[in-house]
CSV table of C-alpha atoms in Angstrom, one decimal:
chain,number,residue,atom,x,y,z
A,1,UNK,CA,0.0,0.0,0.2
A,2,UNK,CA,3.0,2.5,1.2
A,3,UNK,CA,4.9,1.5,-2.2
A,4,UNK,CA,1.8,2.0,-4.3
A,5,UNK,CA,0.8,5.4,-2.6
A,6,UNK,CA,5.1,6.7,-3.0
A,7,UNK,CA,5.0,6.2,-6.5
A,8,UNK,CA,2.0,7.8,-7.0
A,9,UNK,CA,-0.1,4.6,-8.5
A,10,UNK,CA,-2.7,5.3,-6.1
A,11,UNK,CA,-4.5,8.0,-4.5
A,12,UNK,CA,-5.9,5.5,-1.3
A,13,UNK,CA,-4.5,2.2,-0.3
A,14,UNK,CA,-6.0,0.0,1.7
A,15,UNK,CA,-5.3,-2.8,3.7
A,16,UNK,CA,-7.5,-4.1,6.5
A,17,UNK,CA,-5.2,-7.0,7.5
A,18,UNK,CA,-2.5,-3.9,8.7
A,19,UNK,CA,-3.0,-1.9,11.4
A,20,UNK,CA,-1.0,-3.5,14.3
A,21,UNK,CA,-0.1,0.1,16.2
A,22,UNK,CA,1.1,-2.1,19.7
A,23,UNK,CA,4.9,-3.9,18.3
A,24,UNK,CA,8.2,-2.1,19.2
A,25,UNK,CA,11.2,-2.2,17.4
A,26,UNK,CA,12.3,-4.8,20.4
A,27,UNK,CA,9.4,-6.9,21.1
A,28,UNK,CA,5.9,-7.3,20.5
A,29,UNK,CA,3.0,-6.0,22.5
A,30,UNK,CA,-1.0,-6.4,22.1
A,31,UNK,CA,-1.9,-9.2,19.4
A,32,UNK,CA,0.3,-7.3,17.9
A,33,UNK,CA,4.1,-9.1,16.4
A,34,UNK,CA,5.2,-6.6,13.8
A,35,UNK,CA,4.6,-2.7,13.7
A,36,UNK,CA,3.3,-2.7,9.6
A,37,UNK,CA,2.8,0.7,10.5
A,38,UNK,CA,6.2,2.5,11.4
A,39,UNK,CA,7.2,0.1,7.7
A,40,UNK,CA,4.6,2.0,5.9
A,41,UNK,CA,5.4,5.3,7.3
A,42,UNK,CA,9.2,4.8,6.5
A,43,UNK,CA,8.6,4.1,2.8
A,44,UNK,CA,6.3,7.1,2.3
A,45,UNK,CA,9.6,9.1,3.5
A,46,UNK,CA,11.4,8.4,1.2
A,47,UNK,CA,9.5,9.9,-1.5
A,48,UNK,CA,7.1,12.7,0.8
A,49,UNK,CA,8.3,15.4,3.7
A,50,UNK,CA,5.4,15.2,6.5
A,51,UNK,CA,3.3,12.3,6.9
A,52,UNK,CA,0.4,12.1,9.2
A,53,UNK,CA,-0.8,9.2,11.0
A,54,UNK,CA,-3.8,9.2,12.8
A,55,UNK,CA,-5.3,6.1,15.3
A,56,UNK,CA,-9.4,5.8,16.1
A,57,UNK,CA,-8.9,2.3,17.7
A,58,UNK,CA,-9.7,2.3,21.5
A,59,UNK,CA,-6.6,1.3,22.0
A,60,UNK,CA,-3.6,4.5,22.6
A,61,UNK,CA,-1.5,3.7,19.0
A,62,UNK,CA,2.1,3.4,21.6
A,63,UNK,CA,4.6,1.8,18.9
A,64,UNK,CA,4.2,3.8,16.3
A,65,UNK,CA,4.1,6.4,18.7
A,66,UNK,CA,7.2,5.8,20.0
A,67,UNK,CA,9.2,5.4,16.7
A,68,UNK,CA,8.4,9.1,16.1
A,69,UNK,CA,8.8,10.6,19.6
A,70,UNK,CA,11.7,12.5,18.4
A,71,UNK,CA,10.9,13.9,14.8
A,72,UNK,CA,8.6,16.2,13.0
A,73,UNK,CA,8.5,14.4,9.7
A,74,UNK,CA,5.8,12.3,11.2
A,75,UNK,CA,2.7,13.6,13.0
A,76,UNK,CA,0.5,11.0,15.1
A,77,UNK,CA,-2.7,12.2,16.9
A,78,UNK,CA,-4.5,9.3,18.5
A,79,UNK,CA,-7.9,9.3,19.9
A,80,UNK,CA,-8.7,6.4,22.3
A,81,UNK,CA,-9.3,5.0,25.9
A,82,UNK,CA,-7.6,6.2,29.0
A,83,UNK,CA,-7.3,5.2,32.4
A,84,UNK,CA,-6.7,1.5,33.3
A,85,UNK,CA,-6.9,0.3,30.1
A,86,UNK,CA,-3.9,-0.8,27.8
A,87,UNK,CA,-1.4,-0.1,27.5
A,88,UNK,CA,-1.9,2.9,29.9
A,89,UNK,CA,0.1,5.4,27.4
A,90,UNK,CA,-1.5,8.2,25.3
A,91,UNK,CA,-2.4,11.2,27.6
A,92,UNK,CA,-2.3,14.7,26.6
A,93,UNK,CA,1.4,15.4,28.5
A,94,UNK,CA,3.2,13.2,25.7
A,95,UNK,CA,3.6,15.9,23.4
A,96,UNK,CA,6.8,14.7,22.0
A,97,UNK,CA,10.8,14.9,22.8
A,98,UNK,CA,13.7,16.8,21.0
A,99,UNK,CA,12.2,17.9,17.3
A,100,UNK,CA,9.7,15.8,17.6
A,101,UNK,CA,8.1,18.0,20.6
A,102,UNK,CA,4.8,19.2,19.8
A,103,UNK,CA,4.6,16.6,17.1
A,104,UNK,CA,3.1,13.6,18.6
A,105,UNK,CA,-1.2,14.3,19.7
A,106,UNK,CA,-3.1,12.4,22.1
A,107,UNK,CA,-6.7,12.5,22.4
A,108,UNK,CA,-7.4,10.5,26.0
A,109,UNK,CA,-11.7,9.5,26.4
A,110,UNK,CA,-13.5,7.8,28.7
A,111,UNK,CA,-16.3,5.2,28.4
A,112,UNK,CA,-19.1,5.6,25.9
A,113,UNK,CA,-18.5,9.1,24.1
A,114,UNK,CA,-20.7,9.0,21.4
A,115,UNK,CA,-21.0,9.1,17.6
A,116,UNK,CA,-22.0,13.1,18.3
A,117,UNK,CA,-19.0,13.7,21.1
A,118,UNK,CA,-16.6,12.0,18.7
A,119,UNK,CA,-17.3,13.8,15.7
A,120,UNK,CA,-17.2,17.1,17.9
A,121,UNK,CA,-13.7,16.1,18.9
A,122,UNK,CA,-11.8,14.8,16.3
A,123,UNK,CA,-13.1,17.5,12.7
A,124,UNK,CA,-11.8,20.3,14.5
A,125,UNK,CA,-8.1,18.9,15.6
A,126,UNK,CA,-7.5,17.1,12.4
A,127,UNK,CA,-8.5,20.0,10.6
A,128,UNK,CA,-6.4,21.9,12.3
A,129,UNK,CA,-3.5,19.7,12.1
A,130,UNK,CA,-4.5,19.4,8.2
A,131,UNK,CA,-3.9,23.2,8.5
A,132,UNK,CA,-0.6,24.2,10.4
A,133,UNK,CA,1.3,20.3,9.3
A,134,UNK,CA,0.4,20.3,5.6
A,135,UNK,CA,0.9,16.3,5.4
A,136,UNK,CA,1.7,15.4,1.8
A,137,UNK,CA,0.1,11.9,2.9
A,138,UNK,CA,-2.1,10.2,5.5
A,139,UNK,CA,-2.3,7.1,7.4
A,140,UNK,CA,-5.5,6.0,8.9
A,141,UNK,CA,-5.5,2.9,11.4
A,142,UNK,CA,-9.5,2.7,11.3
A,143,UNK,CA,-8.9,-0.7,14.6
A,144,UNK,CA,-12.8,-1.5,14.9
A,145,UNK,CA,-12.7,-1.9,18.5
A,146,UNK,CA,-13.6,1.8,18.7
A,147,UNK,CA,-17.1,0.3,18.0
A,148,UNK,CA,-20.3,0.4,19.9
A,149,UNK,CA,-20.8,-3.3,21.1
A,150,UNK,CA,-17.3,-4.8,20.8
A,151,UNK,CA,-16.3,-7.2,23.6
A,152,UNK,CA,-12.7,-5.3,24.5
A,153,UNK,CA,-14.3,-2.1,23.6
A,154,UNK,CA,-15.7,0.8,25.4
A,155,UNK,CA,-16.4,3.1,23.4
A,156,UNK,CA,-20.2,3.9,21.8
A,157,UNK,CA,-19.6,4.7,18.9
A,158,UNK,CA,-22.2,3.3,15.0
A,159,UNK,CA,-21.1,2.2,12.1
A,160,UNK,CA,-21.3,5.9,10.8
A,161,UNK,CA,-19.5,7.7,13.4
A,162,UNK,CA,-16.1,5.2,12.7
A,163,UNK,CA,-16.8,5.6,8.8
A,164,UNK,CA,-17.4,9.1,9.1
A,165,UNK,CA,-13.0,10.0,9.6
A,166,UNK,CA,-12.2,8.2,6.4
A,167,UNK,CA,-15.6,10.7,4.6
A,168,UNK,CA,-13.8,13.2,6.5
A,169,UNK,CA,-10.0,12.7,5.2
A,170,UNK,CA,-11.4,11.7,1.3
A,171,UNK,CA,-12.6,15.1,1.2
A,172,UNK,CA,-8.7,16.8,1.4
A,173,UNK,CA,-8.1,14.8,-1.6
A,174,UNK,CA,-4.8,14.1,0.1
A,175,UNK,CA,-2.6,10.6,-0.3
A,176,UNK,CA,-4.7,8.3,2.2
A,177,UNK,CA,-3.7,4.5,3.5
A,178,UNK,CA,-6.5,2.8,5.6
A,179,UNK,CA,-5.0,0.5,8.0
A,180,UNK,CA,-7.3,-2.1,10.0
A,181,UNK,CA,-6.4,-2.5,13.7
A,182,UNK,CA,-8.0,-4.0,16.7
A,183,UNK,CA,-11.9,-5.9,16.6
A,184,UNK,CA,-13.6,-8.1,18.7
A,185,UNK,CA,-17.0,-8.8,17.4
A,186,UNK,CA,-16.3,-10.2,14.6
A,187,UNK,CA,-19.8,-9.5,12.6
A,188,UNK,CA,-19.2,-5.6,13.4
A,189,UNK,CA,-15.8,-5.8,12.4
A,190,UNK,CA,-17.1,-6.6,8.8
A,191,UNK,CA,-19.4,-4.6,8.8
A,192,UNK,CA,-17.6,-1.5,9.6
A,193,UNK,CA,-14.6,-1.8,7.0
A,194,UNK,CA,-16.9,-3.4,4.5
A,195,UNK,CA,-18.8,0.7,4.7
A,196,UNK,CA,-15.6,2.0,4.9
A,197,UNK,CA,-14.2,0.4,1.7
A,198,UNK,CA,-17.6,2.1,-0.2
A,199,UNK,CA,-16.5,4.9,2.1
A,200,UNK,CA,-13.3,5.5,-0.4
A,201,UNK,CA,-13.9,4.9,-3.1
A,202,UNK,CA,-17.2,7.3,-2.8
A,203,UNK,CA,-19.9,5.3,-3.0
A,204,UNK,CA,-21.2,4.9,0.1
A,205,UNK,CA,-24.9,6.3,-0.8
A,206,UNK,CA,-25.1,4.0,-3.2
A,207,UNK,CA,-25.0,0.3,-1.7
A,208,UNK,CA,-28.0,-1.6,-0.2
A,209,UNK,CA,-27.9,-1.6,3.4
A,210,UNK,CA,-30.0,-5.0,3.4
A,211,UNK,CA,-27.5,-7.7,3.4
A,212,UNK,CA,-27.9,-9.9,0.1
A,213,UNK,CA,-27.7,-13.9,0.7
A,214,UNK,CA,-24.6,-15.7,0.6
A,215,UNK,CA,-23.5,-18.5,2.7
A,216,UNK,CA,-22.7,-16.5,5.7
A,217,UNK,CA,-26.1,-15.1,5.7
A,218,UNK,CA,-27.1,-16.0,9.8
A,219,UNK,CA,-24.4,-14.6,11.0
A,220,UNK,CA,-25.2,-11.5,10.8
A,221,UNK,CA,-28.6,-12.3,12.8
A,222,UNK,CA,-30.7,-10.7,13.5
A,223,UNK,CA,-30.8,-7.5,11.6
A,224,UNK,CA,-28.8,-8.8,8.5
A,225,UNK,CA,-28.2,-4.8,7.9
A,226,UNK,CA,-24.9,-2.9,7.1
A,227,UNK,CA,-25.0,-1.3,10.1
A,228,UNK,CA,-23.7,-1.4,13.9
A,229,UNK,CA,-26.4,0.4,16.2
A,230,UNK,CA,-25.5,2.3,19.2
A,231,UNK,CA,-26.2,1.4,22.5
A,232,UNK,CA,-28.2,2.6,25.9
A,233,UNK,CA,-24.2,3.4,27.4
A,234,UNK,CA,-23.8,6.0,29.8
A,235,UNK,CA,-21.1,8.6,28.1
A,236,UNK,CA,-18.7,9.7,30.6
A,237,UNK,CA,-17.0,12.7,28.0
A,238,UNK,CA,-19.7,14.4,28.8
A,239,UNK,CA,-19.6,13.9,32.7
A,240,UNK,CA,-18.3,18.1,34.8
A,241,UNK,CA,-16.7,19.3,30.8
A,242,UNK,CA,-14.0,16.6,30.5
A,243,UNK,CA,-14.1,16.3,27.0
A,244,UNK,CA,-14.0,20.0,26.5
A,245,UNK,CA,-11.2,20.3,28.3
A,246,UNK,CA,-9.1,17.8,26.3
A,247,UNK,CA,-10.6,19.3,23.0
A,248,UNK,CA,-8.9,23.0,23.9
A,249,UNK,CA,-6.0,21.6,25.1
A,250,UNK,CA,-5.0,19.5,21.5
A,251,UNK,CA,-6.2,22.4,20.0
A,252,UNK,CA,-3.8,25.1,22.5
A,253,UNK,CA,-0.9,22.8,21.8
A,254,UNK,CA,-1.6,22.7,18.1
A,255,UNK,CA,-1.2,26.8,18.7
A,256,UNK,CA,2.0,26.3,19.3
A,257,UNK,CA,3.3,25.2,16.3
A,258,UNK,CA,5.6,27.2,14.4
A,259,UNK,CA,4.2,25.7,11.1
A,260,UNK,CA,4.5,23.0,8.4
A,261,UNK,CA,8.4,21.9,8.9
A,262,UNK,CA,10.6,21.6,5.8
A,263,UNK,CA,12.9,19.3,4.7
A,264,UNK,CA,16.0,20.1,3.3
A,265,UNK,CA,17.9,18.3,0.4
A,266,UNK,CA,19.1,14.7,1.0
A,267,UNK,CA,20.0,11.5,-0.4
A,268,UNK,CA,16.7,9.4,-1.1
A,269,UNK,CA,17.6,5.5,-0.4
A,270,UNK,CA,17.5,4.1,-3.8
A,271,UNK,CA,15.9,0.8,-2.1
A,272,UNK,CA,12.3,0.5,-0.7
A,273,UNK,CA,11.8,-0.4,3.2
A,274,UNK,CA,10.1,-4.0,1.9
A,275,UNK,CA,13.3,-4.6,-0.5
A,276,UNK,CA,15.7,-3.4,1.5
A,277,UNK,CA,14.4,-5.8,4.7
A,278,UNK,CA,14.2,-9.1,2.1
A,279,UNK,CA,10.3,-8.7,2.6
A,280,UNK,CA,9.5,-8.6,-1.3
A,281,UNK,CA,8.4,-12.0,-2.8
A,282,UNK,CA,9.6,-13.5,-5.2
A,283,UNK,CA,7.4,-16.4,-7.3
A,284,UNK,CA,10.6,-17.9,-8.9
A,285,UNK,CA,12.8,-18.3,-4.7
A,286,UNK,CA,12.0,-22.3,-3.9
A,287,UNK,CA,10.6,-22.5,-0.5
A,288,UNK,CA,12.7,-23.1,1.8
A,289,UNK,CA,12.8,-26.5,5.0
A,290,UNK,CA,10.9,-24.1,7.4
A,291,UNK,CA,8.4,-22.8,4.9
A,292,UNK,CA,7.4,-26.7,3.5
A,293,UNK,CA,7.1,-27.5,7.6
A,294,UNK,CA,5.0,-25.0,8.0
A,295,UNK,CA,3.1,-25.5,5.1
A,296,UNK,CA,2.8,-29.4,6.2
A,297,UNK,CA,1.3,-28.9,10.1
A,298,UNK,CA,-1.6,-26.5,8.7
A,299,UNK,CA,-2.9,-28.6,6.5
A,300,UNK,CA,-2.6,-31.3,9.9
A,301,UNK,CA,-3.9,-29.0,12.2
A,302,UNK,CA,-7.0,-27.9,9.7
A,303,UNK,CA,-7.4,-31.2,8.2
A,304,UNK,CA,-6.5,-30.0,4.6
A,305,UNK,CA,-5.8,-31.7,1.8
A,306,UNK,CA,-3.8,-30.3,-1.5
A,307,UNK,CA,-6.0,-31.3,-4.7
A,308,UNK,CA,-3.6,-32.9,-7.3
A,309,UNK,CA,-4.4,-32.5,-10.7
A,310,UNK,CA,-2.4,-34.7,-12.1
A,311,UNK,CA,-3.4,-37.8,-9.9
A,312,UNK,CA,-3.8,-41.4,-11.3
A,313,UNK,CA,-7.0,-42.5,-11.8
A,314,UNK,CA,-6.7,-44.8,-8.8
A,315,UNK,CA,-5.9,-41.8,-6.9
A,316,UNK,CA,-8.8,-39.5,-6.0
A,317,UNK,CA,-9.2,-36.1,-5.2
A,318,UNK,CA,-10.5,-34.6,-1.9
A,319,UNK,CA,-12.4,-31.6,-1.6
A,320,UNK,CA,-14.4,-30.3,2.1
A,321,UNK,CA,-17.5,-29.8,0.3
A,322,UNK,CA,-17.7,-32.6,-2.2
A,323,UNK,CA,-19.6,-36.3,-0.8
A,324,UNK,CA,-17.0,-38.2,-2.1
A,325,UNK,CA,-13.7,-39.1,-1.3
A,326,UNK,CA,-13.9,-37.7,2.9
A,327,UNK,CA,-11.4,-38.2,5.2
A,328,UNK,CA,-12.6,-40.1,7.9
A,329,UNK,CA,-12.3,-37.6,10.8
A,330,UNK,CA,-10.1,-38.6,14.5
A,331,UNK,CA,-12.0,-38.4,17.6
A,332,UNK,CA,-12.7,-35.4,19.5
A,333,UNK,CA,-13.0,-35.3,23.1
A,334,UNK,CA,-16.6,-33.4,23.5
A,335,UNK,CA,-17.1,-30.7,26.4
A,336,UNK,CA,-20.6,-31.8,26.7
A,337,UNK,CA,-19.3,-35.6,27.8
A,338,UNK,CA,-16.3,-35.5,28.9
A,339,UNK,CA,-15.2,-38.4,26.9
A,340,UNK,CA,-13.4,-39.1,23.0
A,341,UNK,CA,-16.5,-40.0,21.0
A,342,UNK,CA,-16.6,-40.4,16.7
A,343,UNK,CA,-18.4,-37.4,15.1
A,344,UNK,CA,-19.6,-39.1,12.1
A,345,UNK,CA,-21.0,-42.5,14.3
A,346,UNK,CA,-22.7,-45.3,12.3
A,347,UNK,CA,-25.7,-44.8,13.2
A,348,UNK,CA,-28.7,-48.2,13.2
A,349,UNK,CA,-31.8,-46.4,13.4
A,350,UNK,CA,-33.5,-49.9,15.1
A,351,UNK,CA,-31.2,-50.1,17.7
A,352,UNK,CA,-31.7,-46.1,18.7
A,353,UNK,CA,-32.4,-45.9,21.9
A,354,UNK,CA,-36.4,-45.2,22.7
A,355,UNK,CA,-36.9,-46.3,18.9
A,356,UNK,CA,-40.2,-48.2,18.9
A,357,UNK,CA,-42.0,-49.7,15.3
A,358,UNK,CA,-44.7,-49.9,16.3
A,359,UNK,CA,-44.9,-46.2,16.8
A,360,UNK,CA,-44.2,-43.0,15.1
A,361,UNK,CA,-42.4,-40.6,17.8
A,362,UNK,CA,-39.7,-42.1,18.9
A,363,UNK,CA,-37.9,-40.5,21.3
A,364,UNK,CA,-34.1,-40.8,20.0
A,365,UNK,CA,-31.3,-39.6,21.5
A,366,UNK,CA,-28.0,-39.7,18.5
A,367,UNK,CA,-24.7,-39.7,20.1
A,368,UNK,CA,-22.0,-38.6,18.8
A,369,UNK,CA,-22.0,-34.7,17.3
A,370,UNK,CA,-25.7,-35.4,15.8
A,371,UNK,CA,-27.6,-34.3,18.2
A,372,UNK,CA,-25.3,-31.0,18.6
A,373,UNK,CA,-25.7,-29.5,15.1
A,374,UNK,CA,-22.0,-30.7,13.8
A,375,UNK,CA,-22.7,-31.3,10.6
A,376,UNK,CA,-25.5,-32.5,9.2
A,377,UNK,CA,-28.3,-35.3,10.6
A,378,UNK,CA,-30.8,-35.9,8.2
A,379,UNK,CA,-34.1,-38.0,10.0
A,380,UNK,CA,-35.5,-41.7,8.4
A,381,UNK,CA,-39.3,-42.0,7.9
A,382,UNK,CA,-39.5,-43.0,11.9
A,383,UNK,CA,-37.4,-39.9,13.1
A,384,UNK,CA,-34.2,-41.6,13.2
A,385,UNK,CA,-31.6,-40.0,12.1
A,386,UNK,CA,-29.2,-41.0,9.8
A,387,UNK,CA,-24.8,-41.7,9.8
A,388,UNK,CA,-22.9,-38.0,9.7
A,389,UNK,CA,-21.3,-38.0,6.2
A,390,UNK,CA,-20.5,-34.6,6.5
A,391,UNK,CA,-17.4,-33.2,8.8
A,392,UNK,CA,-17.8,-30.4,10.7
A,393,UNK,CA,-18.4,-27.2,8.9
A,394,UNK,CA,-18.1,-23.7,10.5
A,395,UNK,CA,-20.7,-20.8,8.4
A,396,UNK,CA,-22.7,-23.3,6.9
A,397,UNK,CA,-26.3,-23.0,7.0
A,398,UNK,CA,-29.1,-25.1,5.9
A,399,UNK,CA,-31.1,-22.7,3.9
A,400,UNK,CA,-30.1,-22.1,0.0
A,401,UNK,CA,-31.4,-19.9,-2.8
A,402,UNK,CA,-34.2,-21.3,-4.7
A,403,UNK,CA,-34.4,-19.8,-8.0
A,404,UNK,CA,-38.0,-20.8,-9.4
A,405,UNK,CA,-39.2,-19.0,-6.6
A,406,UNK,CA,-36.8,-16.6,-5.9
A,407,UNK,CA,-36.8,-16.4,-2.0
A,408,UNK,CA,-34.3,-18.3,0.4
A,409,UNK,CA,-35.9,-21.8,1.3
A,410,UNK,CA,-34.8,-23.0,5.0
A,411,UNK,CA,-34.0,-26.6,5.8
A,412,UNK,CA,-34.6,-28.1,9.1
A,413,UNK,CA,-32.1,-30.7,10.3
A,414,UNK,CA,-32.2,-33.1,13.4
A,415,UNK,CA,-35.7,-32.2,14.5
A,416,UNK,CA,-37.5,-34.9,15.6
A,417,UNK,CA,-41.5,-35.3,15.1
A,418,UNK,CA,-43.4,-34.1,17.7
A,419,UNK,CA,-47.2,-35.4,18.8
A,420,UNK,CA,-49.9,-33.5,17.2
A,421,UNK,CA,-51.2,-33.1,20.3
A,422,UNK,CA,-48.1,-31.7,21.9
A,423,UNK,CA,-49.0,-27.8,20.7
A,424,UNK,CA,-52.4,-28.3,21.3
A,425,UNK,CA,-52.1,-26.4,24.9
A,426,UNK,CA,-55.8,-24.8,25.7
A,427,UNK,CA,-57.4,-28.4,25.0
A,428,UNK,CA,-54.8,-30.5,27.2
A,429,UNK,CA,-55.3,-27.9,30.1
A,430,UNK,CA,-59.1,-28.5,29.6
A,431,UNK,CA,-58.2,-32.5,30.3
A,432,UNK,CA,-56.0,-31.6,33.3
A,433,UNK,CA,-52.9,-32.2,31.8
A,434,UNK,CA,-53.8,-35.6,30.0
A,435,UNK,CA,-53.0,-35.9,26.1
A,436,UNK,CA,-55.4,-36.1,23.2
A,437,UNK,CA,-56.3,-38.3,21.4
A,438,UNK,CA,-55.6,-37.3,17.3
A,439,UNK,CA,-59.4,-37.8,16.6
A,440,UNK,CA,-60.7,-36.0,18.8
A,441,UNK,CA,-58.3,-33.0,17.2
A,442,UNK,CA,-59.9,-31.0,14.6
A,443,UNK,CA,-58.8,-30.0,11.2
A,444,UNK,CA,-58.5,-26.2,12.2
A,445,UNK,CA,-56.4,-27.4,15.2
A,446,UNK,CA,-53.4,-29.0,13.7
C-alpha cells in the first residue's frame, strides 16, 4: 500500500490486515508481532516530506508514537480510551521530545463516547492539524474495537460515526492509506470495514444496507443489515466538561507549533523498505524447509489436503465440500460428555434408544456430535438419524436460494417430529394435562 502511494500509482490504498500499532522495535505487544504501520510510514518518507498518522482504535497507538517521538517529519494523533486500560499510555502531556516536541497529539477519552461527541472532537482537531502541519500523505488506522458493542472496547460509536473519519479525510484529496487494527466482535468489524471501503470509493450512498444472500448470511442476524447500532451505555465524557477540556488542550498544543516543518535536501534511499528488509516476494524463489514444514503442519492441524490435478486414476482428489472421498475424521473430545466420541458415527435406526417400530414418534437421542448441530443429520421416516457424512462446517446454513421462487428456503436438520397433540395447549389444559387423541382434534387446530 505504501509503495503504491509513494509511487503515485494510487490516491487511496487499503490494507485491512494491517494496523498492528502496538509492536515495538524489539518486542511484540498487544496482539501485534510487527509494526507494519511504522514500516509503511518509513516507505512514505522516501518521497513525502511530512506524514500524518491518525489512530481511531480504542487502544492508544503507542508503538507508532514511540517510533516517531523525536522527529517532526511524522505527526501522530491518537483518539483512544485512557485510564486503567491497555497499554496505559497516551496522556496529553506526551507531546514528543527534541525535534519532535509538539508533534505527538493524544486525545484521551472515557467510556461510552457517542458519534456526536466523537465528531465534535475529531473534526476540529484534525482540521487544525491539516492546516498547520500540511501533510503530504495520511495514514489512518481504523481499529474497529472503538465500535459500539465490541468485546474489548468501551466506546459507543456506530458504523456511520466510525466511517465519518474516512469521509472527512477523503474530502481533502490527500494521499491516504487505510489500515485495519483491533476489533473483536467480528461481524461488526467486517460491516465497518466494508462500509469504509465504500466510503473510500465514494459509493457509500449507492450500496444497499440490506445484506445480500450469501453462505455467511445467518451469521449477521438478527437484523441482516450493513449497520452497527449504538447502545444505551452512559457517556462519561459529557460529565463535568471533560471532553471540552481535552479538545481545548489539544488545540492549544497545535497553536504553539511554528508551522509546517521543511525538509532539507537529502539522498533518497534507492531501495524501498520492503526490498531492503527482504520482504519482497519472488515467485521464482523456492520454498525453504521451514516453509514446507509450516505448510505441512497447517494442513495437518486443519485437516486439509491439497488436490492434485495430475493424480492417477486410482487416486481421488479431496474436496472439503464434496460428498466423495472424505477423509475419516479423528475422534474428538466432547466438552459436553467429557469423553472421546466419533463425530460421524454409523447410526442404526433400529438400535436407537427409544426406537419402537409400532410408534411413529420415537424419542431418539443420537450419540456423537449429531445432537449438537455439528454437520448435518437427516431423519428417516421413523424420525431416526442417518449416519452423518459431512464433516464439521463453520458458517454453513441449511438455508439455500431457490431460483424458481427467488426466495430463501430454510431446511431444518436434526429435528424429530413431535406428536400433533403436543401443540394443543388449550385442549390439554381442559383435560387436566392428559394427552389428547389425534382423532379428537379439529382440523383447524392441527
